[in-house]
Coordinates of C-alpha atoms and ligand atoms in Angstrom, one line a residue:
X291 CA 18.8 17.4 82.9
X292 CA 17.6 20.9 82.3
X293 CA 20.4 22.3 84.4
X294 CA 23.0 20.5 82.3
X295 CA 21.5 21.9 79.0
X296 CA 21.7 25.4 80.6
X297 CA 25.4 24.9 81.4
X298 CA 26.1 23.6 77.9
X299 CA 24.3 26.6 76.4
X300 CA 26.3 29.0 78.6
X301 CA 29.6 27.4 77.5
X302 CA 28.6 27.6 73.8
X303 CA 27.7 31.3 74.2
X304 CA 30.9 32.1 76.0
X305 CA 33.0 30.4 73.3
X306 CA 31.2 32.3 70.6
X307 CA 31.7 35.6 72.4
X308 CA 35.4 34.9 72.7
X309 CA 35.7 34.0 69.0
X310 CA 34.0 37.2 67.8
X311 CA 35.9 39.4 70.2
X312 CA 39.2 37.9 68.8
X313 CA 38.1 38.3 65.2
X314 CA 37.0 41.9 65.9
X315 CA 40.4 42.7 67.5
X316 CA 42.2 41.1 64.5
X317 CA 40.2 43.2 62.1
X318 CA 41.0 46.4 64.0
X319 CA 44.6 45.4 64.1
X320 CA 44.8 44.8 60.3
X321 CA 43.1 48.1 59.5
X322 CA 45.5 50.0 61.8
X323 CA 48.4 48.3 60.1
X324 CA 47.2 49.4 56.7
X325 CA 46.6 53.0 57.7
X326 CA 49.6 53.2 60.0
X327 CA 51.8 56.2 59.3
X328 CA 54.9 55.1 61.2
X329 CA 57.1 53.3 58.8
X330 CA 60.5 51.6 59.5
X331 CA 62.7 50.0 56.9
X332 CA 64.4 46.8 58.0
X333 CA 67.4 45.9 55.8
X334 CA 68.8 42.4 55.9
X335 CA 72.5 42.8 54.9
X336 CA 74.0 41.0 51.9
X337 CA 72.2 38.2 50.0
X338 CA 72.5 36.3 46.7
X339 CA 76.1 35.9 45.6
X340 CA 77.3 37.9 48.6
X341 CA 77.2 35.7 51.7
X342 CA 78.7 38.4 54.0
X343 CA 80.9 37.1 56.8
X344 CA 81.4 33.4 57.1
X345 CA 81.3 32.1 60.7
X346 CA 83.9 29.9 62.4
X347 CA 81.0 27.4 62.3
X348 CA 80.5 28.0 58.6
X349 CA 77.3 30.0 59.1
X350 CA 76.6 32.5 56.4
X351 CA 75.9 36.1 57.6
X352 CA 73.3 36.7 54.9
X353 CA 71.1 33.9 56.2
X354 CA 71.3 35.0 59.9
X355 CA 70.6 38.6 58.8
X356 CA 67.4 37.6 57.0
X357 CA 66.1 35.4 59.8
X358 CA 66.6 38.2 62.4
X359 CA 65.1 40.8 60.0
X360 CA 62.0 38.6 59.4
X361 CA 61.5 38.1 63.1
X362 CA 61.9 41.8 63.8
X363 CA 59.3 42.6 61.1
X364 CA 56.8 40.3 62.8
X365 CA 57.3 41.9 66.2
X366 CA 57.0 45.4 64.9
X367 CA 53.9 44.7 62.8
X368 CA 52.1 43.4 65.9
X369 CA 52.8 46.9 67.3
X370 CA 51.0 48.5 64.2
X371 CA 54.2 49.7 62.7
X372 CA 54.5 49.6 58.9
X373 CA 57.6 47.7 58.0
X374 CA 59.3 47.8 54.6
X375 CA 62.0 45.1 54.0
X376 CA 64.8 45.6 51.5
X377 CA 64.8 41.8 50.8
X378 CA 62.5 38.9 52.0
X379 CA 64.4 36.0 50.5
X380 CA 68.0 35.0 49.7
X381 CA 68.3 36.9 46.5
X382 CA 70.5 40.0 46.3
X383 CA 69.2 43.2 44.9
X384 CA 70.8 43.1 41.5
X385 CA 70.3 41.7 38.0
X386 CA 72.3 38.6 37.2
X387 CA 73.7 40.4 34.1
X388 CA 74.9 43.3 36.2
X389 CA 78.6 44.2 35.7
X390 CA 78.9 45.4 39.3
X391 CA 76.4 43.5 41.5
X392 CA 77.6 45.0 44.8
X393 CA 77.1 48.6 43.6
X394 CA 73.7 47.8 42.1
X395 CA 72.7 46.0 45.3
X396 CA 73.6 49.0 47.5
X397 CA 72.0 51.5 45.2
X398 CA 68.7 49.5 45.2
X399 CA 68.7 49.4 49.0
X400 CA 69.1 53.2 49.1
X401 CA 66.3 53.5 46.5
X402 CA 63.9 51.4 48.6
X403 CA 64.6 53.6 51.7
X404 CA 64.0 56.8 49.7
X405 CA 60.7 55.5 48.4
X406 CA 59.5 54.2 51.8
X407 CA 60.3 57.6 53.6
X408 CA 60.7 55.8 56.9
X409 CA 61.2 57.4 60.3
X410 CA 64.5 55.4 60.2
X411 CA 66.2 52.4 58.8
X412 CA 67.7 49.5 60.8
X413 CA 70.2 47.4 58.9
X414 CA 71.0 44.0 60.3
X415 CA 74.5 42.5 60.0
X416 CA 76.9 40.2 61.8
X417 CA 80.5 41.1 62.6
X418 CA 83.8 39.4 62.4
X419 CA 87.3 40.0 63.8
X420 CA 90.7 38.3 63.5
X421 CA 90.8 37.8 67.3
X422 CA 88.5 35.0 68.3
X423 CA 87.7 36.3 71.8
X424 CA 86.1 39.5 70.5
X425 CA 82.3 39.4 70.8
X426 CA 79.2 41.4 71.6
X427 CA 76.5 43.3 69.7
X428 CA 77.3 46.8 68.5
X429 CA 75.4 49.6 66.7
X430 CA 76.8 52.0 64.2
X431 CA 75.5 55.4 63.0
X432 CA 76.5 58.0 60.6
X433 CA 78.7 60.5 62.5
X434 CA 77.0 63.5 60.9
X435 CA 73.5 62.5 62.1
X436 CA 72.4 63.4 65.6
X437 CA 69.1 61.5 65.1
X438 CA 71.2 58.5 64.0
X439 CA 73.3 58.7 67.1
X440 CA 70.3 58.9 69.4
X441 CA 68.7 55.9 67.7
X442 CA 72.0 53.9 67.8
X443 CA 72.5 54.7 71.5
X444 CA 69.0 53.6 72.3
X445 CA 69.4 50.3 70.4
X446 CA 72.8 49.6 72.0
X447 CA 71.3 50.1 75.4
X448 CA 68.4 47.7 74.6
X449 CA 70.8 45.1 73.2
X450 CA 72.9 45.2 76.4
X451 CA 69.8 45.1 78.6
X452 CA 67.9 42.3 76.8
X453 CA 70.7 40.2 75.3
X454 CA 74.0 40.5 77.3
X455 CA 74.4 42.7 80.3
X456 CA 78.2 41.9 80.2
X457 CA 78.5 43.6 76.8
X458 CA 80.3 46.9 77.4
X459 CA 80.3 48.0 73.7
X460 CA 79.0 51.4 72.9
X461 CA 77.3 52.8 69.8
X462 CA 80.0 54.0 67.4
X463 CA 80.1 56.6 64.6
X464 CA 81.1 55.5 61.1
X465 CA 81.7 57.8 58.1
X466 CA 82.2 55.2 55.4
X467 CA 79.3 52.7 55.3
X468 CA 77.4 53.3 52.0
X469 CA 73.9 52.9 53.5
X470 CA 74.7 55.2 56.4
X471 CA 76.0 57.9 54.1
X472 CA 73.5 57.7 51.2
X473 CA 70.2 57.5 53.0
X474 CA 68.5 60.9 53.7
X475 CA 66.6 59.5 56.8
X476 CA 68.5 58.2 59.8
X477 CA 70.0 54.8 59.4
X478 CA 71.8 52.5 61.8
X479 CA 73.7 49.3 61.4
X480 CA 73.1 46.6 64.1
X481 CA 76.0 44.2 64.2
X482 CA 74.2 41.5 66.3
X483 CA 77.3 39.5 67.2
X484 CA 80.7 38.2 66.0
X485 CA 80.7 35.2 63.7
X486 CA 84.4 34.9 64.4
X487 CA 83.6 34.0 68.0
X488 CA 82.6 30.4 68.3
X489 CA 80.2 30.7 71.2
X490 CA 78.4 33.7 69.6
X491 CA 78.4 32.1 66.1
X492 CA 76.7 29.0 67.6
X493 CA 74.1 31.1 69.3
X494 CA 73.4 33.2 66.2
X495 CA 72.3 30.2 64.1
X496 CA 69.7 29.2 66.7
X497 CA 66.1 30.3 66.1
X498 CA 65.5 31.1 69.8
X499 CA 68.6 33.3 70.0
X500 CA 67.6 35.0 66.7
X501 CA 64.2 35.7 68.3
X502 CA 65.9 37.1 71.4
X503 CA 68.0 39.5 69.2
X504 CA 64.9 40.6 67.3
X505 CA 63.1 41.2 70.6
X506 CA 66.0 43.3 71.9
X507 CA 66.2 45.4 68.7
X508 CA 62.4 45.8 68.6
X509 CA 62.4 47.1 72.2
X510 CA 65.0 49.7 71.2
X511 CA 63.0 50.7 68.1
X512 CA 59.7 51.0 70.1
X513 CA 61.5 53.1 72.8
X514 CA 62.8 55.5 70.0
X515 CA 59.4 55.8 68.4
X516 CA 57.7 56.5 71.7
X517 CA 60.2 59.1 72.7
X518 CA 59.9 60.6 69.2
X519 CA 56.2 60.9 69.6
X520 CA 56.5 62.5 73.0
X521 CA 58.9 65.1 71.8
X522 CA 56.4 66.1 69.1
X523 CA 53.7 66.9 71.7
Ligands
ZN129 ZN1 77.6 42.5 56.9

């Protein structure tokens, strides 16, 4: 009988120790996140009246962008990275009374990036093309930005490695996307897949695949941040 009481006491003590260790770790994690200096902006493209591309399966780009952006935020925050989102719900970044919602929306996004002063911004989008067979994730950067190019190449490599080793696309320069041109810190656009390709469109609406995309983008972001830190030493 005495032996049984001893065993029960030991189990209770062990469970208690586990609980406090976990709570302690969580408190440290939270305080690190609050004081974390590394900030990344995650931009979920489109929103509100602007659905973005419409998939062959009727999927709306704005919804897929937001889901992937939110998953990406969660992953990065677990790594103590401060994340600023340009939007966290369906609404676009404009007033309903605005005479040009698209322009106001884009300006607001640039404003959020300027205020956040991030190490870089990752804008999440989905692609579309008249030819149905075209597919595969691709990352775009502002041609004038060497840092943007490096970031885009690292993210492209991570997407190929973690999402689709058959994807032979390469990071590509773009001189006309508003967000790439107007932000003063490096910005890249991740086109996670083609909504015009039935197979890819069907995968992009699934939570598991969205999580996989977010994991791949996060792996690229973490690699960039780590190599950035190393180069500073
Ligand atoms: Zn888009």
